[in-house]
Amino acid sequence: KGESRQVWYYHTDVTGTPQEVTAADGTLVWAGYIRGFGENAADISNSGAYFHQPLRLPGQYFDDETGLHYNLFRYYAPECGRFVSQDPIGLRGGLNLYQYAPNPLSWVDPWGLAGSRLPRSNGYWDGSPGESNWHSNNPSVNAITGGEPISFSGGRPDFSPWSKGSITFNEGVLNGSQNDFTEVYKSIAKEMNITPTAAKNLLSEKGLTPHHLSVTEIILVPSDLHGNVPHIGSASDMRNSSRC
């Protein structure tokens, strides 16, 4: 109360990592050179005064005392690109218990648990990457979506608005492996009284790809959509879970 309020605008890269901060009038107050795995190599301020900007990779907050990044469930060491403690969810987060993400240019791990693969080019996010809508500029994608954005939650896309069919399996049948495709072909073959090979060829002719909506349901999504929007989903969750 009684103090003047100031508004700062953050400018980020496609993963949500801050690159610049400007004042309400557009003046650059902070710029950082944040390396691939989150190490801040330089702080630049046009005002000549220190501007405290603690945000680093998505979900990370710089701790001045330790030099580490607070990443909710554990701390992260940017110099070596690894967490300082094992993943609390074990192998469900991947085989390397200390790894941040396979590729920080397209994957994020805002909770310090498991990385998410997100689209980073040919489009833009209208909010936090992985927790908002992805607006694709890819003509092949927009031919399917009609230019509508693709909703993401928890780093997972919702392709269901463009689904051309769904198949529900008993729990335990699907495991996120290539064998799931065999189960899809067998199910379609039984329904249409054709061979599994014919079912596989039919999906290819129609340009459809099986996508794991959950651990028991697979939807048939246009291949031009599925193949041009980087993502993870229930398939990768099941693969990681089976390693535990």
Short mmCIF file of C-alpha atoms in Angstrom, two decimals:
data_model
loop_
_atom_site.label_atom_id
_atom_site.label_comp_id
_atom_site.label_asym_id
_atom_site.label_seq_id
_atom_site.Cartn_x
_atom_site.Cartn_y
_atom_site.Cartn_z
CA LYS A 1 0.00 0.00 0.00
CA GLY A 2 1.34 3.41 -0.90
CA GLU A 3 4.10 1.92 -3.06
CA SER A 4 4.17 2.35 -6.82
CA ARG A 5 3.52 -0.83 -8.74
CA GLN A 6 5.46 -1.88 -11.80
CA VAL A 7 4.60 -4.35 -14.51
CA TRP A 8 7.24 -6.55 -16.11
CA TYR A 9 6.81 -8.57 -19.29
CA TYR A 10 8.63 -11.86 -19.74
CA HIS A 11 9.74 -12.92 -23.21
CA THR A 12 10.43 -16.64 -23.46
CA ASP A 13 11.59 -19.18 -25.98
CA VAL A 14 9.26 -21.92 -27.20
CA THR A 15 9.83 -24.08 -24.09
CA GLY A 16 8.95 -21.22 -21.73
CA THR A 17 12.52 -20.35 -20.67
CA PRO A 18 12.92 -16.57 -20.08
CA GLN A 19 15.10 -14.72 -22.58
CA GLU A 20 14.28 -11.09 -21.80
CA VAL A 21 12.25 -8.97 -19.39
CA THR A 22 10.89 -5.57 -20.38
CA ALA A 23 9.16 -2.78 -18.52
CA ALA A 24 5.68 -1.54 -19.42
CA ASP A 25 7.17 1.06 -21.76
CA GLY A 26 9.19 -1.57 -23.62
CA THR A 27 12.52 -0.80 -21.96
CA LEU A 28 14.73 -3.87 -21.68
CA VAL A 29 15.47 -4.41 -17.98
CA TRP A 30 16.97 -7.90 -18.14
CA ALA A 31 18.36 -10.27 -20.73
CA GLY A 32 19.99 -13.58 -20.03
CA TYR A 33 22.01 -16.10 -21.95
CA ILE A 34 20.60 -19.37 -20.66
CA ARG A 35 22.42 -22.38 -22.06
CA GLY A 36 20.78 -25.57 -23.28
CA PHE A 37 20.49 -27.26 -19.89
CA GLY A 38 19.56 -24.14 -17.91
CA GLU A 39 22.86 -22.57 -16.85
CA ASN A 40 22.60 -18.77 -16.92
CA ALA A 41 25.87 -17.61 -18.49
CA ALA A 42 25.18 -13.88 -18.33
CA ASP A 43 22.83 -11.28 -16.87
CA ILE A 44 22.44 -8.08 -18.85
CA SER A 45 20.60 -4.98 -17.66
CA ASN A 46 20.17 -1.80 -19.69
CA SER A 47 19.22 0.17 -16.60
CA GLY A 48 22.61 -0.38 -14.99
CA ALA A 49 20.92 -1.69 -11.86
CA TYR A 50 20.65 -5.32 -10.84
CA PHE A 51 17.33 -6.90 -11.78
CA HIS A 52 16.49 -10.07 -9.87
CA GLN A 53 15.17 -12.62 -12.36
CA PRO A 54 15.16 -16.10 -10.75
CA LEU A 55 13.18 -18.08 -13.34
CA ARG A 56 15.13 -20.59 -15.40
CA LEU A 57 13.93 -23.69 -17.30
CA PRO A 58 10.13 -24.26 -17.06
CA GLY A 59 9.16 -24.88 -13.43
CA GLN A 60 12.60 -23.92 -12.06
CA TYR A 61 13.47 -21.14 -9.59
CA PHE A 62 17.08 -20.11 -8.97
CA ASP A 63 18.28 -20.52 -5.37
CA ASP A 64 20.89 -17.84 -4.63
CA GLU A 65 22.32 -19.67 -1.62
CA THR A 66 23.04 -23.02 -3.27
CA GLY A 67 23.29 -22.03 -6.94
CA LEU A 68 20.82 -24.82 -7.69
CA HIS A 69 17.41 -24.61 -9.32
CA TYR A 70 14.37 -25.47 -7.21
CA ASN A 71 12.26 -27.77 -9.41
CA LEU A 72 9.35 -28.54 -7.05
CA PHE A 73 10.03 -32.20 -6.22
CA ARG A 74 13.84 -31.91 -6.24
CA TYR A 75 16.77 -29.62 -6.99
CA TYR A 76 18.54 -29.34 -10.32
CA ALA A 77 22.24 -28.57 -11.01
CA PRO A 78 22.45 -26.61 -14.30
CA GLU A 79 26.24 -26.93 -14.66
CA CYS A 80 25.97 -30.69 -15.21
CA GLY A 81 22.38 -30.77 -16.50
CA ARG A 82 21.25 -33.28 -13.88
CA PHE A 83 19.11 -33.42 -10.75
CA VAL A 84 21.01 -33.78 -7.47
CA SER A 85 18.72 -36.54 -6.17
CA GLN A 86 17.01 -39.57 -7.66
CA ASP A 87 13.60 -39.31 -9.29
CA PRO A 88 10.93 -39.74 -6.57
CA ILE A 89 8.74 -41.69 -9.01
CA GLY A 90 11.56 -44.09 -9.81
CA LEU A 91 11.88 -45.60 -13.26
CA ARG A 92 8.49 -44.26 -14.30
CA GLY A 93 10.35 -41.03 -15.08
CA GLY A 94 12.87 -42.84 -17.28
CA LEU A 95 15.84 -45.17 -16.97
CA ASN A 96 18.22 -42.38 -15.87
CA LEU A 97 17.06 -41.34 -12.38
CA TYR A 98 18.99 -38.04 -12.52
CA GLN A 99 18.26 -36.95 -16.10
CA TYR A 100 16.39 -33.70 -16.74
CA ALA A 101 15.07 -34.56 -20.21
CA PRO A 102 16.34 -36.30 -23.36
CA ASN A 103 16.48 -33.00 -25.27
CA PRO A 104 15.92 -29.65 -23.48
CA LEU A 105 15.08 -27.96 -26.78
CA SER A 106 11.85 -29.93 -27.13
CA TRP A 107 11.30 -31.59 -23.72
CA VAL A 108 10.47 -30.00 -20.35
CA ASP A 109 10.17 -31.31 -16.79
CA PRO A 110 8.41 -28.59 -14.75
CA TRP A 111 7.83 -30.82 -11.72
CA GLY A 112 11.15 -32.63 -11.50
CA LEU A 113 9.47 -35.97 -12.14
CA ALA A 114 9.21 -36.96 -15.80
CA GLY A 115 10.04 -35.09 -18.99
CA SER A 116 7.46 -34.10 -21.58
CA ARG A 117 8.09 -33.87 -25.33
CA LEU A 118 6.49 -30.75 -26.73
CA PRO A 119 6.24 -29.06 -30.14
CA ARG A 120 8.66 -26.15 -30.43
CA SER A 121 8.55 -25.06 -34.07
CA ASN A 122 5.96 -24.32 -36.76
CA GLY A 123 3.54 -22.79 -34.28
CA TYR A 124 3.15 -21.14 -30.89
CA TRP A 125 1.66 -21.64 -27.42
CA ASP A 126 -1.02 -19.30 -26.10
CA GLY A 127 0.06 -20.00 -22.51
CA SER A 128 2.44 -22.20 -20.57
CA PRO A 129 3.95 -24.87 -22.90
CA GLY A 130 2.32 -28.23 -22.28
CA GLU A 131 -0.49 -26.64 -20.25
CA SER A 132 -2.25 -24.56 -22.88
CA ASN A 133 -3.16 -24.60 -26.55
CA TRP A 134 -0.70 -25.25 -29.37
CA HIS A 135 -1.47 -23.21 -32.50
CA SER A 136 0.23 -24.99 -35.38
CA ASN A 137 1.43 -23.24 -38.53
CA ASN A 138 1.93 -26.56 -40.31
CA PRO A 139 -0.41 -26.72 -43.35
CA SER A 140 -0.74 -30.51 -43.01
CA VAL A 141 -1.89 -30.15 -39.41
CA ASN A 142 -4.27 -27.28 -40.12
CA ALA A 143 -5.83 -29.22 -42.98
CA ILE A 144 -6.97 -31.66 -40.29
CA THR A 145 -7.82 -29.25 -37.47
CA GLY A 146 -9.29 -26.49 -39.59
CA GLY A 147 -6.87 -24.11 -37.91
CA GLU A 148 -8.18 -24.89 -34.44
CA PRO A 149 -5.56 -25.13 -31.66
CA ILE A 150 -4.62 -28.42 -30.03
CA SER A 151 -5.23 -28.52 -26.29
CA PHE A 152 -2.41 -29.82 -24.05
CA SER A 153 -2.65 -30.76 -20.39
CA GLY A 154 0.17 -32.26 -18.36
CA GLY A 155 2.27 -32.23 -21.52
CA ARG A 156 -0.25 -34.50 -23.27
CA PRO A 157 -2.26 -33.45 -26.33
CA ASP A 158 -5.98 -34.00 -26.77
CA PHE A 159 -6.40 -35.36 -30.29
CA SER A 160 -9.92 -36.66 -29.59
CA PRO A 161 -11.74 -33.84 -31.50
CA TRP A 162 -10.22 -35.25 -34.71
CA SER A 163 -10.55 -38.94 -33.90
CA LYS A 164 -12.01 -41.15 -36.64
CA GLY A 165 -12.80 -44.03 -34.31
CA SER A 166 -11.86 -45.65 -31.02
CA ILE A 167 -11.14 -49.13 -29.70
CA THR A 168 -11.44 -50.09 -26.04
CA PHE A 169 -9.44 -53.00 -24.64
CA ASN A 170 -9.54 -54.88 -21.37
CA GLU A 171 -7.15 -53.57 -18.77
CA GLY A 172 -3.70 -55.12 -19.11
CA VAL A 173 -3.90 -55.81 -22.85
CA LEU A 174 -2.04 -52.63 -23.84
CA ASN A 175 1.49 -51.95 -22.62
CA GLY A 176 2.70 -49.08 -24.80
CA SER A 177 4.82 -51.32 -27.04
CA GLN A 178 4.61 -52.08 -30.76
CA ASN A 179 2.47 -55.08 -29.82
CA ASP A 180 -0.38 -52.65 -29.17
CA PHE A 181 -0.58 -51.98 -32.91
CA THR A 182 -0.98 -55.72 -33.49
CA GLU A 183 -3.88 -55.70 -31.04
CA VAL A 184 -5.46 -52.81 -32.95
CA TYR A 185 -5.17 -54.64 -36.27
CA LYS A 186 -6.62 -57.81 -34.74
CA SER A 187 -9.57 -55.89 -33.28
CA ILE A 188 -10.36 -54.16 -36.57
CA ALA A 189 -9.94 -57.44 -38.47
CA LYS A 190 -12.44 -59.17 -36.20
CA GLU A 191 -14.94 -56.32 -36.49
CA MET A 192 -14.73 -56.14 -40.30
CA ASN A 193 -14.15 -59.84 -40.98
CA ILE A 194 -10.82 -59.24 -42.69
CA THR A 195 -7.24 -60.25 -41.92
CA PRO A 196 -5.01 -58.24 -39.55
CA THR A 197 -2.74 -57.43 -42.50
CA ALA A 198 -5.71 -56.08 -44.44
CA ALA A 199 -6.68 -54.02 -41.38
CA LYS A 200 -3.17 -52.55 -41.20
CA ASN A 201 -3.27 -51.67 -44.90
CA LEU A 202 -6.72 -50.13 -44.50
CA LEU A 203 -5.50 -47.72 -41.81
CA SER A 204 -2.53 -46.80 -43.98
CA GLU A 205 -4.78 -46.14 -46.99
CA LYS A 206 -7.05 -43.92 -44.89
CA GLY A 207 -4.07 -42.09 -43.38
CA LEU A 208 -4.88 -43.03 -39.78
CA THR A 209 -2.54 -43.76 -36.87
CA PRO A 210 -3.47 -45.47 -33.57
CA HIS A 211 -2.98 -43.10 -30.60
CA HIS A 212 -3.16 -44.15 -26.95
CA LEU A 213 -5.86 -42.04 -25.31
CA SER A 214 -5.57 -44.00 -22.06
CA VAL A 215 -4.25 -47.33 -20.80
CA THR A 216 -7.35 -49.06 -22.21
CA GLU A 217 -8.46 -46.92 -25.17
CA ILE A 218 -6.87 -46.22 -28.53
CA ILE A 219 -8.25 -43.65 -30.94
CA LEU A 220 -7.57 -43.49 -34.68
CA VAL A 221 -6.06 -40.12 -35.51
CA PRO A 222 -5.12 -38.66 -38.91
CA SER A 223 -1.44 -39.44 -39.46
CA ASP A 224 -0.70 -35.90 -40.65
CA LEU A 225 -1.81 -34.66 -37.24
CA HIS A 226 -0.23 -37.37 -35.11
CA GLY A 227 3.11 -37.29 -36.90
CA ASN A 228 3.52 -33.51 -37.02
CA VAL A 229 2.80 -32.64 -33.39
CA PRO A 230 5.60 -33.90 -31.08
CA HIS A 231 4.10 -35.39 -27.94
CA ILE A 232 4.09 -38.08 -25.30
CA GLY A 233 1.05 -39.86 -23.92
CA SER A 234 -0.29 -42.99 -22.32
CA ALA A 235 1.99 -45.21 -24.42
CA SER A 236 5.17 -43.71 -22.96
CA ASP A 237 3.61 -43.73 -19.48
CA MET A 238 2.95 -47.46 -19.76
CA ARG A 239 6.43 -48.18 -21.09
CA ASN A 240 8.04 -46.32 -18.20
CA SER A 241 5.71 -47.93 -15.67
CA SER A 242 6.60 -51.43 -16.89
CA ARG A 243 10.26 -50.80 -16.02
CA CYS A 244 9.48 -50.43 -12.31
#
